[in-house]
Amino acid sequence: MIQIRSLHVRAEHVLLHDVNLSLPAHQFICLIGASGSGKTLLLKRLLDRLPDGMSSRGEVISDEPLRRGLDIGYIPQQYTDAFLPFLTMRQLLRDTYRAHGSKIDHPYIDDVLRTLELDPTWLNRYPGELSGGQLQRFAILFAVALKPRLILADELTTALDPVLTRRLLDWLTEYQHQYGATIVFVTHELGPALHYGEQLVLMQDGRIVETGTPQMIEQSRHPFTNSLMQAHRTSLEERKSSCTQSYP
Ligand SMILES: Nc1ncnc2c1ncn2[C@@H]1O[C@H](COP(=O)(O)OP(=O)(O)OP(=O)(O)O)[C@@H](O)[C@H]1O
């Protein structure tokens, strides 16, 4: 369980306002909000990696130690800079395991490669030899390589097609159950959040607007939540009429 108490983050202006939030362990938590609502900053504060020039006050308390890499897997929104350009994916993976005194867990990594539709031969490539979507999937692989107890995933499905998005979210749900992990999944779409999330946290303009289970959010009377639900229903209708895949 992570408790966030009276958290304020500011640069020139206040960017996160009095955030109070409990992130229960072993749950799939979805952080939803429009662009600029503060989702990434909240993740960065959880990682203790706020950008230079920002300050924060308030508390982030975890009931168990969380070390980045080992206990926390972070899938950043900006993944292209996350790789050293002069090492292949295999060398980077080896180094990731070596840094924690272990060797590559081949059966597990093979399973993740299959799930993410990553060709194992791409492990021999340098970051510059991979597409944006392939790099994003490698960023996911690296984040889960050490089987962390907490996964912070920032808009991880933006470069993925709907089928792969579903497969990845299904896999993350299985991962959560198998390893008792907590997943914090940032998205601006309500559809996947209602389908996969156990706890939903809605953000607007640096504030938490509402939290609750999918059922509570669906029945909410809050104007912001209503507008998101409306947008979600419209997009469902549009997808139904064009016969593309959607979340029920
Ligand atoms: N380094 C920075 N310096 C100053 N302001 C920043 C900085 N990084 C982010 N902000 C501001 O903080 C606010 C929240 O940004 P954040 O990246 O958390 O939004 P977000 O909800 O993740 O948006 P998106 O969905 O577009 O990624 C925005 O108004 C943004 O302009």
PDB file of N, CA and C in Angstrom, residues 26-64:
ATOM      1  N   HIS A  26      -1.420  -4.961  -4.741  1.00  0.00           N
ATOM      2  CA  HIS A  26      -1.969  -6.068  -5.538  1.00  0.00           C
ATOM      3  C   HIS A  26      -3.183  -5.669  -6.372  1.00  0.00           C
ATOM      4  N   GLN A  27      -3.291  -4.408  -6.706  1.00  0.00           N
ATOM      5  CA  GLN A  27      -4.449  -3.998  -7.505  1.00  0.00           C
ATOM      6  C   GLN A  27      -4.026  -3.422  -8.845  1.00  0.00           C
ATOM      7  N   PHE A  28      -4.951  -3.423  -9.769  1.00  0.00           N
ATOM      8  CA  PHE A  28      -4.755  -2.790 -11.074  1.00  0.00           C
ATOM      9  C   PHE A  28      -5.416  -1.425 -10.972  1.00  0.00           C
ATOM     10  N   ILE A  29      -4.568  -0.397 -10.883  1.00  0.00           N
ATOM     11  CA  ILE A  29      -5.082   0.960 -10.649  1.00  0.00           C
ATOM     12  C   ILE A  29      -4.895   1.773 -11.935  1.00  0.00           C
ATOM     13  N   CYS A  30      -5.936   2.445 -12.353  1.00  0.00           N
ATOM     14  CA  CYS A  30      -5.837   3.239 -13.576  1.00  0.00           C
ATOM     15  C   CYS A  30      -5.942   4.719 -13.226  1.00  0.00           C
ATOM     16  N   LEU A  31      -5.003   5.468 -13.751  1.00  0.00           N
ATOM     17  CA  LEU A  31      -4.955   6.917 -13.539  1.00  0.00           C
ATOM     18  C   LEU A  31      -5.411   7.553 -14.854  1.00  0.00           C
ATOM     19  N   ILE A  32      -6.525   8.245 -14.801  1.00  0.00           N
ATOM     20  CA  ILE A  32      -7.130   8.739 -16.044  1.00  0.00           C
ATOM     21  C   ILE A  32      -7.251  10.257 -15.992  1.00  0.00           C
ATOM     22  N   GLY A  33      -6.950  10.893 -17.093  1.00  0.00           N
ATOM     23  CA  GLY A  33      -7.117  12.351 -17.145  1.00  0.00           C
ATOM     24  C   GLY A  33      -6.685  12.873 -18.490  1.00  0.00           C
ATOM     25  N   ALA A  34      -7.097  14.072 -18.781  1.00  0.00           N
ATOM     26  CA  ALA A  34      -6.746  14.679 -20.062  1.00  0.00           C
ATOM     27  C   ALA A  34      -5.262  15.029 -20.077  1.00  0.00           C
ATOM     28  N   SER A  35      -4.784  15.402 -21.249  1.00  0.00           N
ATOM     29  CA  SER A  35      -3.390  15.824 -21.389  1.00  0.00           C
ATOM     30  C   SER A  35      -3.109  17.006 -20.465  1.00  0.00           C
ATOM     31  N   GLY A  36      -2.006  16.921 -19.735  1.00  0.00           N
ATOM     32  CA  GLY A  36      -1.614  18.026 -18.857  1.00  0.00           C
ATOM     33  C   GLY A  36      -2.276  18.003 -17.487  1.00  0.00           C
ATOM     34  N   SER A  37      -3.015  16.923 -17.178  1.00  0.00           N
ATOM     35  CA  SER A  37      -3.729  16.907 -15.892  1.00  0.00           C
ATOM     36  C   SER A  37      -2.837  16.502 -14.723  1.00  0.00           C
ATOM     37  N   GLY A  38      -1.603  16.036 -15.010  1.00  0.00           N
ATOM     38  CA  GLY A  38      -0.674  15.766 -13.911  1.00  0.00           C
ATOM     39  C   GLY A  38      -0.378  14.298 -13.683  1.00  0.00           C
ATOM     40  N   LYS A  39      -0.798  13.442 -14.600  1.00  0.00           N
ATOM     41  CA  LYS A  39      -0.628  11.994 -14.407  1.00  0.00           C
ATOM     42  C   LYS A  39       0.860  11.616 -14.358  1.00  0.00           C
ATOM     43  N   THR A  40       1.615  12.119 -15.345  1.00  0.00           N
ATOM     44  CA  THR A  40       3.047  11.775 -15.388  1.00  0.00           C
ATOM     45  C   THR A  40       3.777  12.331 -14.169  1.00  0.00           C
ATOM     46  N   LEU A  41       3.438  13.537 -13.772  1.00  0.00           N
ATOM     47  CA  LEU A  41       4.116  14.130 -12.595  1.00  0.00           C
ATOM     48  C   LEU A  41       3.872  13.297 -11.352  1.00  0.00           C
ATOM     49  N   LEU A  42       2.652  12.779 -11.241  1.00  0.00           N
ATOM     50  CA  LEU A  42       2.348  11.953 -10.071  1.00  0.00           C
ATOM     51  C   LEU A  42       3.216  10.675 -10.085  1.00  0.00           C
ATOM     52  N   LEU A  43       3.350  10.067 -11.258  1.00  0.00           N
ATOM     53  CA  LEU A  43       4.222   8.880 -11.353  1.00  0.00           C
ATOM     54  C   LEU A  43       5.658   9.252 -11.009  1.00  0.00           C
ATOM     55  N   LYS A  44       6.102  10.400 -11.548  1.00  0.00           N
ATOM     56  CA  LYS A  44       7.500  10.797 -11.301  1.00  0.00           C
ATOM     57  C   LYS A  44       7.732  11.087  -9.824  1.00  0.00           C
ATOM     58  N   ARG A  45       6.724  11.615  -9.164  1.00  0.00           N
ATOM     59  CA  ARG A  45       6.879  11.845  -7.719  1.00  0.00           C
ATOM     60  C   ARG A  45       6.960  10.506  -6.978  1.00  0.00           C
ATOM     61  N   LEU A  46       6.182   9.515  -7.437  1.00  0.00           N
ATOM     62  CA  LEU A  46       6.256   8.187  -6.811  1.00  0.00           C
ATOM     63  C   LEU A  46       7.654   7.590  -6.988  1.00  0.00           C
ATOM     64  N   LEU A  47       8.272   7.925  -8.124  1.00  0.00           N
ATOM     65  CA  LEU A  47       9.627   7.430  -8.397  1.00  0.00           C
ATOM     66  C   LEU A  47      10.693   8.294  -7.746  1.00  0.00           C
ATOM     67  N   ASP A  48      10.272   9.407  -7.168  1.00  0.00           N
ATOM     68  CA  ASP A  48      11.215  10.375  -6.604  1.00  0.00           C
ATOM     69  C   ASP A  48      12.100  10.965  -7.710  1.00  0.00           C
ATOM     70  N   ARG A  49      11.551  11.171  -8.867  1.00  0.00           N
ATOM     71  CA  ARG A  49      12.305  11.676 -10.022  1.00  0.00           C
ATOM     72  C   ARG A  49      11.584  12.872 -10.651  1.00  0.00           C
ATOM     73  N   LEU A  50      11.275  13.867  -9.850  1.00  0.00           N
ATOM     74  CA  LEU A  50      10.641  15.054 -10.441  1.00  0.00           C
ATOM     75  C   LEU A  50      11.667  15.795 -11.290  1.00  0.00           C
ATOM     76  N   PRO A  51      11.222  16.448 -12.369  1.00  0.00           N
ATOM     77  CA  PRO A  51      12.174  17.197 -13.198  1.00  0.00           C
ATOM     78  C   PRO A  51      12.872  18.293 -12.392  1.00  0.00           C
ATOM     79  N   ASP A  52      14.074  18.658 -12.878  1.00  0.00           N
ATOM     80  CA  ASP A  52      14.820  19.742 -12.221  1.00  0.00           C
ATOM     81  C   ASP A  52      13.954  20.991 -12.157  1.00  0.00           C
ATOM     82  N   GLY A  53      14.091  21.716 -11.076  1.00  0.00           N
ATOM     83  CA  GLY A  53      13.361  22.969 -10.944  1.00  0.00           C
ATOM     84  C   GLY A  53      11.990  22.804 -10.309  1.00  0.00           C
ATOM     85  N   MET A  54      11.593  21.555 -10.050  1.00  0.00           N
ATOM     86  CA  MET A  54      10.290  21.339  -9.390  1.00  0.00           C
ATOM     87  C   MET A  54      10.501  21.024  -7.924  1.00  0.00           C
ATOM     88  N   SER A  55       9.571  21.455  -7.117  1.00  0.00           N
ATOM     89  CA  SER A  55       9.652  21.116  -5.700  1.00  0.00           C
ATOM     90  C   SER A  55       8.335  20.471  -5.291  1.00  0.00           C
ATOM     91  N   SER A  56       8.416  19.711  -4.220  1.00  0.00           N
ATOM     92  CA  SER A  56       7.173  19.092  -3.747  1.00  0.00           C
ATOM     93  C   SER A  56       7.125  19.125  -2.234  1.00  0.00           C
ATOM     94  N   ARG A  57       5.916  19.147  -1.717  1.00  0.00           N
ATOM     95  CA  ARG A  57       5.730  18.945  -0.280  1.00  0.00           C
ATOM     96  C   ARG A  57       4.579  17.977  -0.094  1.00  0.00           C
ATOM     97  N   GLY A  58       4.457  17.456   1.097  1.00  0.00           N
ATOM     98  CA  GLY A  58       3.508  16.375   1.341  1.00  0.00           C
ATOM     99  C   GLY A  58       4.276  15.080   1.478  1.00  0.00           C
ATOM    100  N   GLU A  59       3.539  13.997   1.611  1.00  0.00           N
ATOM    101  CA  GLU A  59       4.208  12.718   1.914  1.00  0.00           C
ATOM    102  C   GLU A  59       3.808  11.612   0.935  1.00  0.00           C
ATOM    103  N   VAL A  60       4.788  10.767   0.650  1.00  0.00           N
ATOM    104  CA  VAL A  60       4.507   9.518  -0.072  1.00  0.00           C
ATOM    105  C   VAL A  60       5.057   8.406   0.810  1.00  0.00           C
ATOM    106  N   ILE A  61       4.161   7.602   1.349  1.00  0.00           N
ATOM    107  CA  ILE A  61       4.582   6.581   2.321  1.00  0.00           C
ATOM    108  C   ILE A  61       4.241   5.189   1.779  1.00  0.00           C
ATOM    109  N   SER A  62       5.252   4.330   1.755  1.00  0.00           N
ATOM    110  CA  SER A  62       5.004   2.957   1.309  1.00  0.00           C
ATOM    111  C   SER A  62       5.215   2.029   2.490  1.00  0.00           C
ATOM    112  N   ASP A  63       4.395   0.995   2.606  1.00  0.00           N
ATOM    113  CA  ASP A  63       4.585   0.104   3.754  1.00  0.00           C
ATOM    114  C   ASP A  63       5.678  -0.935   3.511  1.00  0.00           C
ATOM    115  N   GLU A  64       6.277  -0.937   2.300  1.00  0.00           N
ATOM    116  CA  GLU A  64       7.468  -1.761   2.083  1.00  0.00           C
ATOM    117  C   GLU A  64       8.445  -0.972   1.222  1.00  0.00           C
TER     118      GLU A  64
END
